[in-house]
């Protein structure tokens, strides 16, 4: 029996462990790891695809801080034309759901991006709308605009599973309610938290782009709390009609279980992968062992720490 099966919108994942957008590129990074089987993931989530190619922000773009990292990549990617012509056929070779993360600074860019992405819509399984990039102009989409982004996505792609990646730099429950009202199928949270570091020798900000997004174990309690709040306060989340993907600082299977017990039906791993290329497999095995010991299926433990 597969205890790990989980559902996000209308896609079924063999297990709940997926990549967090932006941390495994468009899969080359994973293919380069010896003995790593991409098909063992629950799903693959791409780095944000934008309308035009982006070179990314000024260096330095990444700095280590206690308990995590601060990054300011700036949505570097080759743009949607390259994505539909080259990348998508490579991703299609995998036997797991492919989730395409998209980012656009305005609804006009989003519509243009979708016009092109639509040409390969049968080649991917879900869209994750990045409403929360801290490092690009127009990257953080305010709640009202966020619901417009979701409506546009649903208009273009109909039944295809649409996920909203929410910003932690705002009231996440209200934000989630807005996108749920607009018809989103699932929500993922949290994205990175805005922060900065100053070099006391040069007396200047360390990152080339001054501000960055904080990730890693230091943000996990924030992520768990936000998942817990949304699960408890939003009926569509509690009933799992709109499942939550828990992301933020997962470094091992125990961290992933915290998110699941708080209300997440799946988890995304990003920064943890930078220090342990086998983290996905280890988290999957750890959750499976836990479920075996408790004689439960994953879906039976989602949100059971909920007290309200
Ligand atoms: C970037 C985008 C994100 O959504 C994020 O959380 C962190 C960094 C980026 O490309 O800069």
mmCIF file of N, CA and C in Angstrom, residues 30-90:
data_model
loop_
_atom_site.group_PDB
_atom_site.id
_atom_site.type_symbol
_atom_site.label_atom_id
_atom_site.label_comp_id
_atom_site.label_asym_id
_atom_site.label_seq_id
_atom_site.Cartn_x
_atom_site.Cartn_y
_atom_site.Cartn_z
ATOM 1 N N UNK A 30 19.276 18.923 -10.951
ATOM 2 C CA UNK A 30 19.009 17.622 -10.332
ATOM 3 C C UNK A 30 19.614 16.499 -11.171
ATOM 4 N N UNK A 31 19.510 16.642 -12.486
ATOM 5 C CA UNK A 31 20.044 15.593 -13.365
ATOM 6 C C UNK A 31 21.550 15.442 -13.171
ATOM 7 N N UNK A 32 22.198 16.519 -12.731
ATOM 8 C CA UNK A 32 23.656 16.481 -12.583
ATOM 9 C C UNK A 32 24.094 15.690 -11.352
ATOM 10 N N UNK A 33 23.161 15.360 -10.474
ATOM 11 C CA UNK A 33 23.557 14.648 -9.251
ATOM 12 C C UNK A 33 23.552 13.146 -9.506
ATOM 13 N N UNK A 34 24.710 12.564 -9.248
ATOM 14 C CA UNK A 34 24.866 11.132 -9.422
ATOM 15 C C UNK A 34 23.858 10.394 -8.535
ATOM 16 N N UNK A 35 23.257 9.379 -9.051
ATOM 17 C CA UNK A 35 22.323 8.505 -8.306
ATOM 18 C C UNK A 35 21.050 9.214 -7.848
ATOM 19 N N UNK A 36 20.758 10.354 -8.426
ATOM 20 C CA UNK A 36 19.516 11.036 -8.042
ATOM 21 C C UNK A 36 18.437 10.720 -9.071
ATOM 22 N N UNK A 37 17.329 10.179 -8.599
ATOM 23 C CA UNK A 37 16.248 9.822 -9.509
ATOM 24 C C UNK A 37 15.119 10.850 -9.387
ATOM 25 N N UNK A 38 15.000 11.688 -10.395
ATOM 26 C CA UNK A 38 13.984 12.749 -10.356
ATOM 27 C C UNK A 38 12.581 12.153 -10.212
ATOM 28 N N UNK A 39 12.406 10.962 -10.769
ATOM 29 C CA UNK A 39 11.075 10.342 -10.708
ATOM 30 C C UNK A 39 10.681 9.918 -9.290
ATOM 31 N N UNK A 40 11.617 10.015 -8.357
ATOM 32 C CA UNK A 40 11.254 9.683 -6.970
ATOM 33 C C UNK A 40 10.595 10.880 -6.264
ATOM 34 N N UNK A 41 10.595 12.031 -6.927
ATOM 35 C CA UNK A 41 9.923 13.196 -6.335
ATOM 36 C C UNK A 41 8.409 13.067 -6.504
ATOM 37 N N UNK A 42 7.674 13.739 -5.600
ATOM 38 C CA UNK A 42 6.222 13.791 -5.767
ATOM 39 C C UNK A 42 5.844 14.643 -6.962
ATOM 40 N N UNK A 43 6.604 15.719 -7.171
ATOM 41 C CA UNK A 43 6.387 16.606 -8.324
ATOM 42 C C UNK A 43 7.622 17.487 -8.474
ATOM 43 N N UNK A 44 7.811 17.998 -9.699
ATOM 44 C CA UNK A 44 8.908 18.938 -9.916
ATOM 45 C C UNK A 44 8.315 20.318 -10.182
ATOM 46 N N UNK A 45 8.792 21.310 -9.423
ATOM 47 C CA UNK A 45 8.330 22.686 -9.619
ATOM 48 C C UNK A 45 9.481 23.493 -10.211
ATOM 49 N N UNK A 46 9.228 24.154 -11.321
ATOM 50 C CA UNK A 46 10.305 24.885 -12.010
ATOM 51 C C UNK A 46 10.632 26.210 -11.313
ATOM 52 N N UNK A 47 11.801 26.741 -11.623
ATOM 53 C CA UNK A 47 12.111 28.143 -11.312
ATOM 54 C C UNK A 47 11.109 29.005 -12.077
ATOM 55 N N UNK A 48 10.800 30.184 -11.568
ATOM 56 C CA UNK A 48 9.835 31.054 -12.254
ATOM 57 C C UNK A 48 10.211 31.261 -13.717
ATOM 58 N N UNK A 49 9.216 31.135 -14.568
ATOM 59 C CA UNK A 49 9.369 31.467 -15.981
ATOM 60 C C UNK A 49 8.749 32.851 -16.167
ATOM 61 N N UNK A 50 9.451 33.742 -16.853
ATOM 62 C CA UNK A 50 8.931 35.088 -17.107
ATOM 63 C C UNK A 50 8.762 35.284 -18.618
ATOM 64 N N UNK A 51 8.073 36.356 -19.001
ATOM 65 C CA UNK A 51 7.845 36.596 -20.434
ATOM 66 C C UNK A 51 9.184 36.719 -21.166
ATOM 67 N N UNK A 52 10.021 37.627 -20.682
ATOM 68 C CA UNK A 52 11.315 37.850 -21.330
ATOM 69 C C UNK A 52 12.433 37.189 -20.530
ATOM 70 N N UNK A 53 13.552 36.888 -21.225
ATOM 71 C CA UNK A 53 14.717 36.344 -20.534
ATOM 72 C C UNK A 53 15.215 37.375 -19.520
ATOM 73 N N UNK A 54 15.709 36.909 -18.397
ATOM 74 C CA UNK A 54 16.234 37.827 -17.371
ATOM 75 C C UNK A 54 17.616 37.357 -16.949
ATOM 76 N N UNK A 55 18.536 38.308 -16.893
ATOM 77 C CA UNK A 55 19.912 37.972 -16.478
ATOM 78 C C UNK A 55 20.025 37.867 -14.974
ATOM 79 N N UNK A 56 19.080 38.408 -14.259
ATOM 80 C CA UNK A 56 19.128 38.367 -12.802
ATOM 81 C C UNK A 56 19.800 39.595 -12.227
ATOM 82 N N UNK A 57 19.878 39.634 -10.914
ATOM 83 C CA UNK A 57 20.373 40.826 -10.217
ATOM 84 C C UNK A 57 21.898 40.873 -10.143
ATOM 85 N N UNK A 58 22.384 42.036 -9.724
ATOM 86 C CA UNK A 58 23.829 42.264 -9.541
ATOM 87 C C UNK A 58 24.386 41.321 -8.470
ATOM 88 N N UNK A 59 25.617 40.861 -8.662
ATOM 89 C CA UNK A 59 26.299 40.069 -7.633
ATOM 90 C C UNK A 59 26.764 40.993 -6.513
ATOM 91 N N UNK A 60 27.021 40.507 -5.296
ATOM 92 C CA UNK A 60 26.680 39.160 -4.840
ATOM 93 C C UNK A 60 25.177 38.971 -4.675
ATOM 94 N N UNK A 61 24.769 37.721 -4.939
ATOM 95 C CA UNK A 61 23.342 37.422 -4.928
ATOM 96 C C UNK A 61 22.937 36.502 -3.801
ATOM 97 N N UNK A 62 23.937 35.994 -3.110
ATOM 98 C CA UNK A 62 23.591 35.042 -2.053
ATOM 99 C C UNK A 62 24.566 35.192 -0.888
ATOM 100 N N UNK A 63 24.056 35.165 0.301
ATOM 101 C CA UNK A 63 24.908 35.313 1.476
ATOM 102 C C UNK A 63 24.360 34.425 2.594
ATOM 103 N N UNK A 64 25.307 33.796 3.309
ATOM 104 C CA UNK A 64 24.884 32.925 4.392
ATOM 105 C C UNK A 64 24.631 33.764 5.641
ATOM 106 N N UNK A 65 23.568 33.447 6.359
ATOM 107 C CA UNK A 65 23.268 34.127 7.623
ATOM 108 C C UNK A 65 23.007 33.032 8.670
ATOM 109 N N UNK A 66 23.035 33.366 9.961
ATOM 110 C CA UNK A 66 22.788 32.307 10.939
ATOM 111 C C UNK A 66 21.430 31.631 10.691
ATOM 112 N N UNK A 67 21.450 30.327 10.518
ATOM 113 C CA UNK A 67 20.204 29.580 10.331
ATOM 114 C C UNK A 67 19.605 29.665 8.947
ATOM 115 N N UNK A 68 20.349 30.173 7.993
ATOM 116 C CA UNK A 68 19.759 30.226 6.650
ATOM 117 C C UNK A 68 20.607 30.971 5.648
ATOM 118 N N UNK A 69 19.956 31.376 4.567
ATOM 119 C CA UNK A 69 20.617 32.182 3.540
ATOM 120 C C UNK A 69 19.697 33.309 3.103
ATOM 121 N N UNK A 70 20.343 34.314 2.535
ATOM 122 C CA UNK A 70 19.603 35.440 1.988
ATOM 123 C C UNK A 70 19.970 35.466 0.504
ATOM 124 N N UNK A 71 18.960 35.475 -0.373
ATOM 125 C CA UNK A 71 19.302 35.480 -1.797
ATOM 126 C C UNK A 71 18.586 36.596 -2.528
ATOM 127 N N UNK A 72 19.241 37.029 -3.594
ATOM 128 C CA UNK A 72 18.613 38.009 -4.467
ATOM 129 C C UNK A 72 18.986 37.652 -5.899
ATOM 130 N N UNK A 73 18.361 36.601 -6.408
ATOM 131 C CA UNK A 73 18.709 36.098 -7.740
ATOM 132 C C UNK A 73 18.125 37.020 -8.814
ATOM 133 N N UNK A 74 16.912 37.458 -8.597
ATOM 134 C CA UNK A 74 16.293 38.371 -9.569
ATOM 135 C C UNK A 74 15.623 37.644 -10.721
ATOM 136 N N UNK A 75 15.039 36.483 -10.412
ATOM 137 C CA UNK A 75 14.240 35.736 -11.409
ATOM 138 C C UNK A 75 15.027 35.437 -12.684
ATOM 139 N N UNK A 76 16.282 35.086 -12.536
ATOM 140 C CA UNK A 76 17.072 34.728 -13.714
ATOM 141 C C UNK A 76 16.438 33.521 -14.417
ATOM 142 N N UNK A 77 16.173 33.665 -15.689
ATOM 143 C CA UNK A 77 15.693 32.531 -16.494
ATOM 144 C C UNK A 77 15.726 32.963 -17.956
ATOM 145 N N UNK A 78 15.554 31.970 -18.846
ATOM 146 C CA UNK A 78 15.733 32.264 -20.287
ATOM 147 C C UNK A 78 14.466 32.734 -20.971
ATOM 148 N N UNK A 79 13.404 32.925 -20.213
ATOM 149 C CA UNK A 79 12.169 33.448 -20.799
ATOM 150 C C UNK A 79 11.281 32.342 -21.350
ATOM 151 N N UNK A 80 10.033 32.710 -21.624
ATOM 152 C CA UNK A 80 9.026 31.694 -21.953
ATOM 153 C C UNK A 80 9.232 31.067 -23.337
ATOM 154 N N UNK A 81 9.826 31.806 -24.301
ATOM 155 C CA UNK A 81 10.038 31.199 -25.618
ATOM 156 C C UNK A 81 11.014 30.032 -25.514
ATOM 157 N N UNK A 82 12.116 30.259 -24.803
ATOM 158 C CA UNK A 82 13.088 29.180 -24.604
ATOM 159 C C UNK A 82 12.421 28.030 -23.867
ATOM 160 N N UNK A 83 11.593 28.385 -22.900
ATOM 161 C CA UNK A 83 10.934 27.357 -22.093
ATOM 162 C C UNK A 83 10.055 26.448 -22.961
ATOM 163 N N UNK A 84 9.256 27.052 -23.849
ATOM 164 C CA UNK A 84 8.357 26.192 -24.648
ATOM 165 C C UNK A 84 9.102 25.470 -25.769
ATOM 166 N N UNK A 85 10.222 26.064 -26.204
ATOM 167 C CA UNK A 85 10.929 25.431 -27.322
ATOM 168 C C UNK A 85 11.923 24.378 -26.858
ATOM 169 N N UNK A 86 12.564 24.591 -25.737
ATOM 170 C CA UNK A 86 13.649 23.693 -25.308
ATOM 171 C C UNK A 86 13.317 22.964 -24.002
ATOM 172 N N UNK A 87 13.022 23.741 -22.973
ATOM 173 C CA UNK A 87 12.966 23.154 -21.625
ATOM 174 C C UNK A 87 11.837 22.155 -21.460
ATOM 175 N N UNK A 88 10.674 22.482 -21.959
ATOM 176 C CA UNK A 88 9.492 21.670 -21.643
ATOM 177 C C UNK A 88 9.637 20.226 -22.135
ATOM 178 N N UNK A 89 10.299 20.024 -23.282
ATOM 179 C CA UNK A 89 10.409 18.646 -23.787
ATOM 180 C C UNK A 89 11.326 17.819 -22.888
ATOM 181 N N UNK A 90 12.301 18.472 -22.275
ATOM 182 C CA UNK A 90 13.186 17.760 -21.344
ATOM 183 C C UNK A 90 12.402 17.367 -20.084
#
